[in-house]
């Protein structure tokens, strides 16, 4: 069929219920399609993507000896694979299919009083699709082998879960974490809502499992330096930062039998340098040689070379273990992996930018993570909540929700940070539980209790006596004598302004992508949303995937989410990342550039333009020409549009095909 010199095209128009049929005339479009050159058959159906609709395509290909198929329906992003399969089952090459998007690009934007205009536009779209379909060629997908290893970047709860799932599926997995320990933000929490489990109690066993798993190579204090390659064959260069301390394994490799760090802490005890501990949000000290907390994994000390004075006291204290090397330098390691999962987490929005709330101006205004460390039994105050100004126990504590979230002023974030309402409810419960007689004031716009048992938890906090004041906080002022804080807001339920005096004010700061996440995503070729979060391939149908094949997302790096949703997405990402590895090879769409060697001048101007680094210069038959790494090429057309010699052919989007569409549009159907 495909070998026929005269094109024979089948056109099939979908009603999509009333999504399309409610805004334009399907009958008129079908009748018009029958008049177009090369159209052998035109038909319609309520839902073309359904089994009967696909059978219409199958039967028509065989009955009318078609050489190409056009479906006028919805977005190719949704159903192009469906109709390609139907085309293939009919006996045609699946890439002889073309789709006209008459839903998103037509009916949905012309649904109010534009019936005739929408119908005419649909005719134009079908005419252009038929013109291209008449010039489509058989294409053959390429297959590439897949390295049987995976990488997870980020050692928070999402990264740990993804690594454990991949490793348990029999895949060697590199877990990369830029800080000295895995655990992430969850390890800083006291309890988790709505069950009020001890965060470390449920997290530490998972950290231990990661450290012990034979298929996980845990690489802490390590960052991704460079990424090359493509799905199945990523070459990732890692910067193993100088830790200044040898692990037992590293010590053995250096011939120090029985040496290496065992986490005894003798070195830290003698270190004269004191610095704020970032894990404790700067509210507790640490030494220049340190661990963040007692439950770190791995239990290996780290030298902060920016603070270390190299006095050598730690080396003497370490003794025969010889674990400390104050001259250690960064190392660069390159590993090959088949797929990668990015789980870089989040950080708090710098809420001090919202000057009206007094953060970093008034001593007794803190953010939510600082509250977590103050209320935690393993925190700097042993779980005794105190005011930073004088160490007294606060009896009236205010909580400002949406502190920087849902903020369109240009300073905050326009999106909802999603879990702030719930952890503020948890914080209110904690102070009322730990401090008899304490009162919690929650200043909120809306309480968003979206998860399982969350609404019930909200009611519980109400019944426990928390005071809810609906209204955005306008200003916070400090009483210079008492250091108490006056919170000025409007109670929208009472319809009047209020002034609430509190001893301590906690800001539920917005969350934003982690520092360095933007650079990391660029290295892996992952796009970002307008808010800076890493962008998924499809918000509904592929929330774990990205537009870079073989790279997946897990956790809050893709957008704000709570712990259960983070773990669920991590498991989904691990499952998706394991599929190519278990298959052993992946099939790539043949939408890649091709160099016509006879026309190529070897100028190399296209090489630097390629956003996917898929082009290079090479020698062929004694000439320098452009060479395409097909597995990297995404068929974007940048090189083809720029090539001064017209030497680059974009498969499925060739110049004759695009020109035929343009001619069909301007010709208005007249040939």
XYZ file of C-alpha atoms in Angstrom:
671
model
C 0.000 0.000 0.000
C 2.710 2.474 0.998
C 4.505 1.857 -2.305
C 1.675 3.352 -4.416
C 2.840 6.397 -6.330
C -0.547 8.084 -6.073
C -1.359 9.033 -2.449
C -4.632 7.711 -1.059
C -5.553 9.391 2.216
C -8.259 8.478 4.717
C -9.730 11.281 6.851
C -11.518 10.543 10.127
C -13.194 13.281 12.169
C -13.954 12.796 15.871
C -16.943 14.307 17.691
C -15.242 13.884 21.091
C -18.721 13.977 22.603
C -19.560 17.662 22.451
C -15.975 18.818 22.968
C -15.675 19.227 19.198
C -19.172 18.586 17.820
C -20.658 21.222 20.140
C -18.681 24.025 18.506
C -18.501 23.180 14.799
C -20.235 21.145 12.100
C -18.700 17.671 11.841
C -20.821 16.842 8.778
C -19.572 19.900 6.909
C -15.945 19.048 7.687
C -16.370 15.422 6.564
C -18.144 16.411 3.342
C -15.450 18.994 2.650
C -12.687 16.420 3.249
C -14.215 14.196 0.571
C -13.567 16.930 -2.016
C -9.857 17.260 -1.243
C -7.187 15.864 -3.560
C -5.840 12.429 -2.608
C -8.693 11.738 -0.148
C -10.040 8.238 -0.831
C -12.416 8.064 2.125
C -13.734 10.447 4.816
C -15.699 9.314 7.855
C -16.679 10.387 11.370
C -17.302 8.775 14.750
C -18.341 9.853 18.230
C -15.039 8.816 19.817
C -12.325 7.934 17.333
C -9.954 6.830 20.105
C -12.378 4.082 21.164
C -12.041 0.519 19.891
C -14.806 0.924 17.227
C -13.223 4.191 16.102
C -9.815 2.582 15.694
C -11.408 -0.335 13.821
C -12.813 2.155 11.302
C -9.221 3.187 10.538
C -8.051 -0.431 10.321
C -10.873 -1.421 7.964
C -10.546 1.677 5.775
C -6.813 1.119 5.211
C -7.479 -2.378 3.924
C -10.662 -1.596 1.984
C -9.447 1.561 0.251
C -5.753 0.675 -0.057
C -4.770 3.852 1.817
C -1.255 5.271 1.876
C -1.879 7.706 4.728
C -4.288 8.462 7.554
C -5.481 11.789 8.970
C -7.467 11.974 12.217
C -9.033 15.319 13.103
C -9.495 15.166 16.863
C -7.623 16.309 19.967
C -4.006 16.958 20.887
C -1.363 14.613 19.400
C 0.148 14.618 22.864
C -2.811 12.589 24.076
C -3.744 10.188 21.301
C -1.111 10.205 18.563
C 0.332 6.872 19.853
C -3.200 5.394 19.844
C -3.840 6.266 16.209
C -0.347 5.295 15.137
C -1.030 1.829 16.523
C -4.334 1.677 14.637
C -2.523 2.717 11.459
C 0.081 0.010 11.980
C -2.577 -2.642 12.615
C -4.146 -1.697 9.305
C -0.909 -2.571 7.524
C 0.655 0.880 7.114
C 3.870 2.254 8.523
C 2.721 4.037 11.732
C 4.518 7.234 10.703
C 2.182 7.655 7.731
C -0.313 9.046 10.223
C -0.991 12.772 10.665
C -3.204 14.433 13.268
C -5.203 17.662 12.997
C -5.886 19.174 16.397
C -9.406 20.574 16.011
C -10.177 20.466 19.739
C -7.536 22.376 21.745
C -6.606 24.544 18.750
C -10.133 25.131 17.523
C -13.370 24.070 19.228
C -12.246 24.798 22.775
C -11.248 28.363 21.915
C -14.201 29.054 19.602
C -17.069 27.575 21.570
C -19.151 30.741 22.063
C -20.987 32.027 18.994
C -18.302 31.169 16.424
C -19.821 28.079 14.791
C -19.136 29.080 11.189
C -15.636 30.351 11.926
C -14.723 27.182 13.836
C -16.078 25.000 11.049
C -14.034 26.889 8.469
C -10.902 26.626 10.576
C -11.422 22.864 10.952
C -11.628 22.591 7.169
C -8.342 24.509 6.883
C -6.694 22.226 9.436
C -7.878 19.058 7.696
C -6.777 20.384 4.295
C -3.274 21.103 5.623
C -3.036 17.711 7.343
C -4.036 15.922 4.131
C -1.408 17.857 2.177
C 1.290 16.719 4.586
C -0.002 13.140 4.811
C 0.308 12.841 1.036
C 4.064 13.390 1.361
C 4.773 11.288 4.468
C 7.390 8.545 4.216
C 7.976 5.227 5.943
C 10.171 5.723 8.986
C 11.852 3.092 11.136
C 12.386 3.667 14.896
C 15.885 3.184 16.297
C 16.727 1.034 19.309
C 19.543 1.743 21.769
C 20.873 -0.538 24.529
C 20.343 0.482 28.156
C 22.986 0.410 30.878
C 21.738 -1.715 33.763
C 22.384 0.940 36.412
C 20.378 3.906 37.674
C 21.079 7.154 39.487
C 19.004 9.042 42.032
C 20.017 12.651 42.712
C 18.876 13.821 46.141
C 18.914 11.908 49.417
C 15.676 13.083 51.005
C 12.718 10.801 51.599
C 11.858 10.852 47.865
C 15.385 9.987 46.786
C 15.735 7.264 49.412
C 12.445 5.638 48.431
C 13.279 5.750 44.729
C 16.741 4.302 45.364
C 15.365 1.504 47.550
C 12.744 0.561 44.967
C 15.258 0.518 42.130
C 17.792 -1.420 44.167
C 15.187 -3.916 45.342
C 14.307 -4.514 41.679
C 17.867 -5.764 41.206
C 19.286 -2.569 39.694
C 22.587 -1.111 40.874
C 21.737 2.427 41.970
C 23.911 5.434 42.715
C 22.330 7.700 45.343
C 23.870 11.169 45.119
C 23.462 13.662 47.982
C 25.239 17.019 48.138
C 25.217 17.255 51.966
C 27.185 14.937 54.283
C 24.106 12.845 55.180
C 20.937 11.534 53.610
C 17.560 12.267 55.221
C 16.683 15.628 53.703
C 14.083 17.987 55.164
C 12.084 15.197 56.777
C 14.953 14.519 59.178
C 14.555 18.068 60.550
C 10.915 17.548 61.506
C 9.668 16.636 64.972
C 6.391 14.928 64.058
C 4.396 14.292 60.897
C 0.728 15.131 60.343
C -1.966 13.904 60.745
C -0.785 10.792 62.628
C 1.778 12.678 64.742
C 4.427 9.989 64.269
C 7.945 10.898 65.323
C 9.568 11.890 62.039
C 12.985 10.439 62.808
C 11.434 7.250 64.187
C 9.910 6.418 60.817
C 12.719 7.914 58.716
C 15.812 6.488 60.408
C 15.016 2.833 59.573
C 14.710 3.852 55.916
C 18.052 5.667 56.119
C 19.637 2.540 57.571
C 18.067 0.389 54.840
C 19.600 2.652 52.208
C 23.023 2.461 53.829
C 22.920 -1.328 54.048
C 21.397 -2.200 50.689
C 23.913 -4.112 48.561
C 22.641 -2.574 45.318
C 22.886 1.045 46.506
C 26.132 2.957 46.271
C 25.488 5.909 48.546
C 27.614 8.930 47.631
C 27.095 11.762 50.116
C 28.874 15.120 49.960
C 28.843 14.684 46.193
C 27.403 16.818 43.392
C 26.631 16.270 39.718
C 29.240 18.142 37.711
C 28.372 17.233 34.118
C 25.915 15.028 32.221
C 26.511 13.650 28.751
C 24.774 11.002 26.686
C 21.162 9.943 26.324
C 18.631 7.444 27.642
C 20.300 4.152 28.369
C 23.769 5.663 28.127
C 24.185 8.694 30.397
C 27.771 9.540 31.367
C 27.535 11.487 34.627
C 30.597 13.209 36.047
C 30.408 13.586 39.828
C 32.345 15.929 42.065
C 33.164 14.050 45.254
C 33.850 16.968 47.550
C 36.817 16.775 49.880
C 35.403 15.502 53.154
C 38.714 15.548 54.994
C 37.828 12.226 56.610
C 38.388 8.690 55.327
C 35.679 6.053 55.518
C 36.803 2.599 56.732
C 36.626 1.398 53.118
C 38.796 4.269 51.891
C 41.262 3.730 54.733
C 41.596 0.044 53.879
C 42.243 0.967 50.237
C 45.093 3.186 51.446
C 46.558 0.338 53.480
C 45.393 1.613 56.884
C 44.213 -1.665 58.393
C 41.396 -1.136 60.890
C 41.443 2.583 60.193
C 38.891 5.087 58.987
C 36.213 7.076 60.789
C 34.002 5.147 63.207
C 31.972 8.163 64.318
C 33.449 8.287 67.826
C 33.519 12.107 67.906
C 36.941 12.448 69.559
C 37.994 14.826 66.805
C 35.033 17.160 67.262
C 35.584 17.318 71.014
C 39.023 18.927 70.608
C 38.240 21.176 67.643
C 38.552 24.840 68.699
C 36.392 26.264 65.869
C 32.681 26.783 66.515
C 30.171 27.481 63.758
C 26.354 27.542 63.543
C 24.809 24.186 62.634
C 22.666 24.596 59.475
C 20.697 21.467 60.355
C 19.553 23.250 63.530
C 18.763 26.359 61.456
C 21.761 28.082 63.017
C 20.318 27.829 66.554
C 22.939 25.365 67.844
C 26.721 25.187 67.402
C 28.867 22.682 65.585
C 32.613 22.360 65.177
C 34.710 22.698 62.033
C 34.781 18.893 61.994
C 31.228 17.748 62.528
C 28.180 15.612 61.966
C 24.762 17.265 61.648
C 23.042 15.103 64.247
C 23.378 11.762 66.017
C 21.385 9.776 63.441
C 23.305 10.732 60.309
C 23.852 8.182 57.575
C 26.664 7.510 56.964
C 28.093 8.120 60.433
C 31.219 9.799 59.110
C 32.536 13.182 60.224
C 33.144 15.998 57.740
C 35.700 18.807 57.790
C 34.401 22.261 56.902
C 37.510 23.483 55.091
C 36.078 27.000 54.891
C 36.281 27.171 58.710
C 39.108 24.761 59.532
C 42.325 26.408 60.771
C 44.265 23.154 60.285
C 45.586 23.177 63.822
C 45.952 19.390 63.685
C 44.283 18.691 67.048
C 41.694 16.456 65.377
C 44.441 14.446 63.663
C 46.115 13.807 67.032
C 42.800 12.882 68.663
C 42.011 10.430 65.878
C 45.218 8.546 66.618
C 45.790 5.154 65.031
C 42.581 5.267 63.016
C 44.319 7.847 60.781
C 40.907 8.868 59.444
C 41.591 12.571 58.979
C 43.328 13.980 55.912
C 43.446 17.761 56.046
C 45.041 17.914 52.583
C 42.247 16.005 50.849
C 41.131 17.405 47.480
C 37.925 17.107 45.474
C 37.738 14.051 43.219
C 35.946 13.660 39.896
C 34.305 10.356 39.078
C 32.401 9.429 35.916
C 29.717 6.763 36.081
C 27.506 5.358 33.314
C 23.805 4.953 34.050
C 20.764 3.974 32.034
C 18.184 6.202 33.728
C 18.109 8.919 36.374
C 15.631 10.129 38.985
C 15.881 13.737 40.190
C 14.672 14.284 43.765
C 16.291 17.549 44.812
C 13.593 18.687 47.249
C 12.901 22.247 48.349
C 13.982 25.120 50.521
C 12.047 27.853 52.273
C 11.270 31.117 50.542
C 13.358 33.901 52.178
C 10.420 35.289 54.093
C 12.536 38.171 55.379
C 11.790 39.741 51.988
C 8.268 40.357 53.285
C 9.359 43.150 55.601
C 5.904 43.671 57.099
C 6.141 40.458 59.151
C 9.398 41.294 60.926
C 11.374 38.122 60.257
C 15.059 38.755 61.057
C 14.011 42.154 62.436
C 12.313 40.981 65.634
C 13.824 38.238 67.782
C 10.574 36.386 68.387
C 9.538 35.976 64.755
C 10.703 32.590 63.468
C 9.935 30.380 60.488
C 8.337 26.936 60.551
C 11.564 24.917 60.293
C 13.049 26.850 63.207
C 9.908 25.978 65.182
C 10.371 22.309 64.242
C 13.867 22.293 65.704
C 12.818 24.151 68.857
C 9.934 21.762 69.555
C 11.928 18.621 68.710
C 13.348 16.567 71.579
C 16.639 16.214 69.685
C 16.760 19.938 68.887
C 18.890 22.696 70.417
C 16.545 23.171 73.410
C 15.747 19.513 74.039
C 12.157 19.985 72.946
C 11.432 22.883 75.334
C 9.820 25.628 73.267
C 11.364 28.953 74.272
C 11.386 32.479 72.936
C 14.673 33.392 71.226
C 14.697 36.831 72.904
C 14.759 35.756 76.549
C 14.428 31.951 76.751
C 10.996 32.151 78.367
C 8.176 29.746 77.566
C 5.663 31.428 75.226
C 2.014 31.166 76.298
C 0.512 32.869 73.250
C 1.860 31.736 69.900
C 0.715 33.066 66.543
C 0.992 31.254 63.220
C 0.922 33.188 59.950
C -0.211 30.839 57.176
C 0.505 31.466 53.489
C 3.598 33.471 54.461
C 4.779 34.213 50.944
C 2.447 31.707 49.265
C -0.552 32.690 47.127
C 1.101 36.081 46.896
C 0.829 38.074 43.669
C 2.630 41.181 44.917
C 5.804 40.221 43.060
C 7.741 39.462 46.259
C 6.180 36.158 47.288
C 5.086 33.091 45.332
C 1.779 32.972 43.433
C 1.229 29.261 44.065
C -0.074 27.401 47.119
C 2.743 25.628 48.978
C 0.177 22.981 49.862
C 1.411 21.456 53.126
C 1.846 24.659 55.186
C -1.741 24.687 56.494
C -1.389 21.173 57.803
C 1.966 21.581 59.508
C 0.717 24.802 61.112
C -2.216 22.832 62.540
C 0.314 20.296 63.806
C 2.380 23.068 65.394
C -0.713 24.452 67.106
C -1.434 21.013 68.552
C 2.159 20.650 69.759
C 2.231 23.869 71.782
C -1.162 23.191 73.362
C -0.042 19.653 74.210
C 3.392 20.571 75.575
C 2.539 23.856 77.309
C -0.575 23.659 79.526
C -2.637 26.812 79.143
C -0.913 27.936 75.953
C -3.080 29.483 73.237
C -2.478 29.106 69.496
C -3.679 31.770 67.062
C -3.799 30.775 63.405
C -4.014 33.648 60.913
C -5.198 32.094 57.664
C -6.800 32.864 54.317
C -8.188 29.373 53.691
C -7.394 26.074 55.401
C -6.472 23.560 52.723
C -6.736 20.129 54.332
C -6.562 18.071 51.161
C -5.414 14.584 52.156
C -6.618 11.455 53.878
C -7.670 12.203 57.486
C -6.519 15.815 57.064
C -9.947 17.408 57.453
C -10.522 15.364 60.599
C -7.180 16.607 61.931
C -8.319 20.183 61.257
C -11.492 19.611 63.296
C -9.411 18.070 66.074
C -7.251 21.183 66.395
C -10.382 23.350 66.476
C -11.793 21.257 69.314
C -8.512 21.444 71.213
C -8.995 25.208 71.473
C -6.885 26.787 68.740
C -8.091 30.252 67.713
C -8.632 30.704 63.959
C -8.603 34.250 62.555
C -9.411 34.513 58.862
C -7.458 37.295 57.208
C -4.049 38.028 55.728
C -1.667 39.588 58.240
C -0.946 43.176 57.220
C 1.741 44.134 59.714
C 3.701 42.938 62.747
C 5.199 45.320 65.324
C 7.295 44.627 68.399
C 6.818 45.951 71.917
C 10.336 47.169 72.701
C 10.020 46.453 76.431
C 8.382 43.023 76.518
C 9.531 41.848 73.067
C 5.942 40.705 72.513
C 4.542 41.047 69.025
C 1.403 42.836 67.865
C -0.158 41.117 64.854
C -2.390 43.413 62.838
C -4.922 41.845 60.495
C -8.554 41.980 59.462
C -10.873 39.283 60.722
C -12.936 38.866 57.569
C -15.536 36.758 59.375
C -16.168 39.550 61.914
C -15.613 42.263 59.343
C -13.276 44.337 61.513
C -9.535 44.882 62.065
C -7.900 43.131 65.003
C -4.663 43.486 66.975
C -3.524 40.238 68.590
C -0.588 40.308 71.020
C 1.529 37.125 71.017
C 4.747 36.025 72.681
C 6.064 34.201 69.629
C 5.140 34.353 65.926
C 5.755 31.477 63.506
C 5.710 32.113 59.750
C 4.609 29.214 57.530
C 6.974 30.287 54.766
C 6.379 29.340 51.152
C 8.539 26.633 49.613
C 10.632 27.048 46.489
C 13.035 24.881 44.441
C 16.266 23.960 46.169
C 19.402 25.965 45.592
C 21.284 24.479 42.671
C 18.232 22.668 41.274
C 18.084 25.032 38.309
C 21.655 24.255 37.267
C 21.107 20.538 37.818
C 17.977 20.343 35.675
C 19.802 22.087 32.823
C 22.556 19.476 32.988
C 19.937 16.756 32.533
C 18.026 18.730 29.893
C 14.883 19.075 32.009
C 12.562 22.045 31.542
C 11.147 24.212 34.327
C 7.689 25.618 34.926
C 7.155 29.362 35.250
C 7.458 28.922 39.036
C 10.875 27.299 38.728
C 9.808 23.744 39.594
C 11.057 20.973 37.330
C 8.545 20.317 34.590
C 6.899 16.941 34.158
C 6.194 15.427 30.726
C 2.425 15.631 31.267
C 0.677 16.961 34.393
C -1.956 14.203 34.372
C -0.717 11.238 32.371
C 3.024 11.375 33.029
C 3.769 13.321 36.218
C 6.996 11.390 36.878
C 8.531 11.675 33.412
C 10.261 14.590 31.707
C 10.778 15.651 28.110
C 14.286 14.160 28.344
C 13.891 10.426 27.828
C 15.280 8.423 30.729
C 15.096 11.244 33.289
C 12.322 11.170 35.900
C 11.136 13.365 38.783
C 10.242 12.519 42.362
C 9.090 14.617 45.278
C 8.901 18.343 45.812
C 11.375 19.208 43.033
C 8.363 18.829 40.694
C 6.045 20.928 42.893
C 4.875 21.233 46.516
C 3.559 17.994 48.010
C 3.363 16.292 51.403
C 5.266 13.193 52.533
C 2.741 10.529 51.386
C 2.485 12.062 47.921
C 6.265 12.451 47.776
C 6.817 8.782 48.596
C 4.117 7.730 46.116
C 5.711 9.736 43.318
C 9.141 8.365 44.223
C 7.807 4.837 43.844
C 6.228 5.789 40.522
C 9.445 7.366 39.270
C 11.446 4.310 40.326
C 9.021 2.045 38.503
C 9.212 4.157 35.332
C 13.022 4.362 35.543
C 13.321 0.584 35.917
C 11.299 -0.258 32.781
C 13.968 0.648 30.176
C 16.626 -1.095 32.261
C 14.660 -4.330 32.519
C 13.760 -4.196 28.822
C 17.441 -3.937 27.943
C 16.850 -1.507 25.091
C 14.570 1.395 24.230
C 12.934 2.352 20.969
C 13.327 5.973 19.915
C 10.971 7.859 17.637
C 12.636 8.450 14.267
C 12.124 12.219 14.470
C 15.810 12.973 14.218
C 17.813 15.134 11.883
C 19.665 13.630 8.934
C 22.642 15.181 7.212
C 22.729 15.123 3.407
C 26.486 14.720 3.127
C 26.661 15.973 -0.458
C 25.215 19.343 0.556
C 27.048 19.749 3.889
C 29.940 22.214 3.860
C 31.147 21.173 7.299
C 30.860 24.718 8.622
C 29.776 23.470 12.060
C 27.428 26.398 12.652
C 24.623 23.979 13.576
C 26.658 22.187 16.263
C 26.527 24.924 18.883
C 22.879 25.691 18.122
C 21.645 22.220 19.119
C 19.989 22.417 22.567
C 20.456 18.657 23.044
C 24.164 18.444 22.092
C 23.197 15.896 19.437
C 25.417 17.257 16.650
C 29.143 17.056 16.015
C 31.570 17.236 13.110
C 33.132 14.082 11.718
C 35.017 12.736 8.736
C 33.166 10.899 5.957
C 34.788 9.983 2.659
C 37.563 12.459 3.276
C 35.196 15.371 3.996
C 34.185 17.076 7.238
C 30.423 16.820 7.657
C 27.848 17.104 10.414
C 27.105 13.883 12.302
C 23.894 13.311 14.286
C 23.748 11.275 17.489
C 20.257 10.002 16.762
C 19.507 8.938 20.320
C 20.076 12.509 21.549
C 18.192 14.318 18.785
C 14.625 15.379 19.631
C 13.728 16.600 16.150
C 13.272 20.203 17.281
C 14.409 21.512 13.888
C 16.746 24.235 15.146
C 19.634 22.967 13.030
C 17.505 22.380 9.930
C 16.027 25.848 10.046
C 19.459 27.456 10.336
C 21.567 25.398 7.914
C 22.657 27.803 5.136
C 23.142 24.968 2.652
C 19.889 23.120 3.269
C 21.907 20.024 4.133
C 19.791 18.939 7.100
C 16.623 16.917 6.626
C 14.188 16.746 9.539
C 12.430 13.404 9.336
C 8.617 13.621 9.449
C 8.973 17.407 9.167
C 10.767 17.691 5.839
C 10.757 20.893 3.829
C 8.424 19.442 1.137
C 5.964 18.316 3.831
C 5.874 21.686 5.571
C 5.748 23.549 2.256
C 2.786 21.401 1.208
C 0.931 22.417 4.377
C 1.661 26.109 3.774
C 0.609 25.887 0.150
C -2.593 24.087 1.143
C -3.452 26.808 3.624
C -2.903 29.730 1.244
C -4.455 27.933 -1.706
C -7.716 27.636 0.218
C -8.197 24.166 -1.145
C -7.575 25.079 -4.772
C -4.760 23.135 -6.410
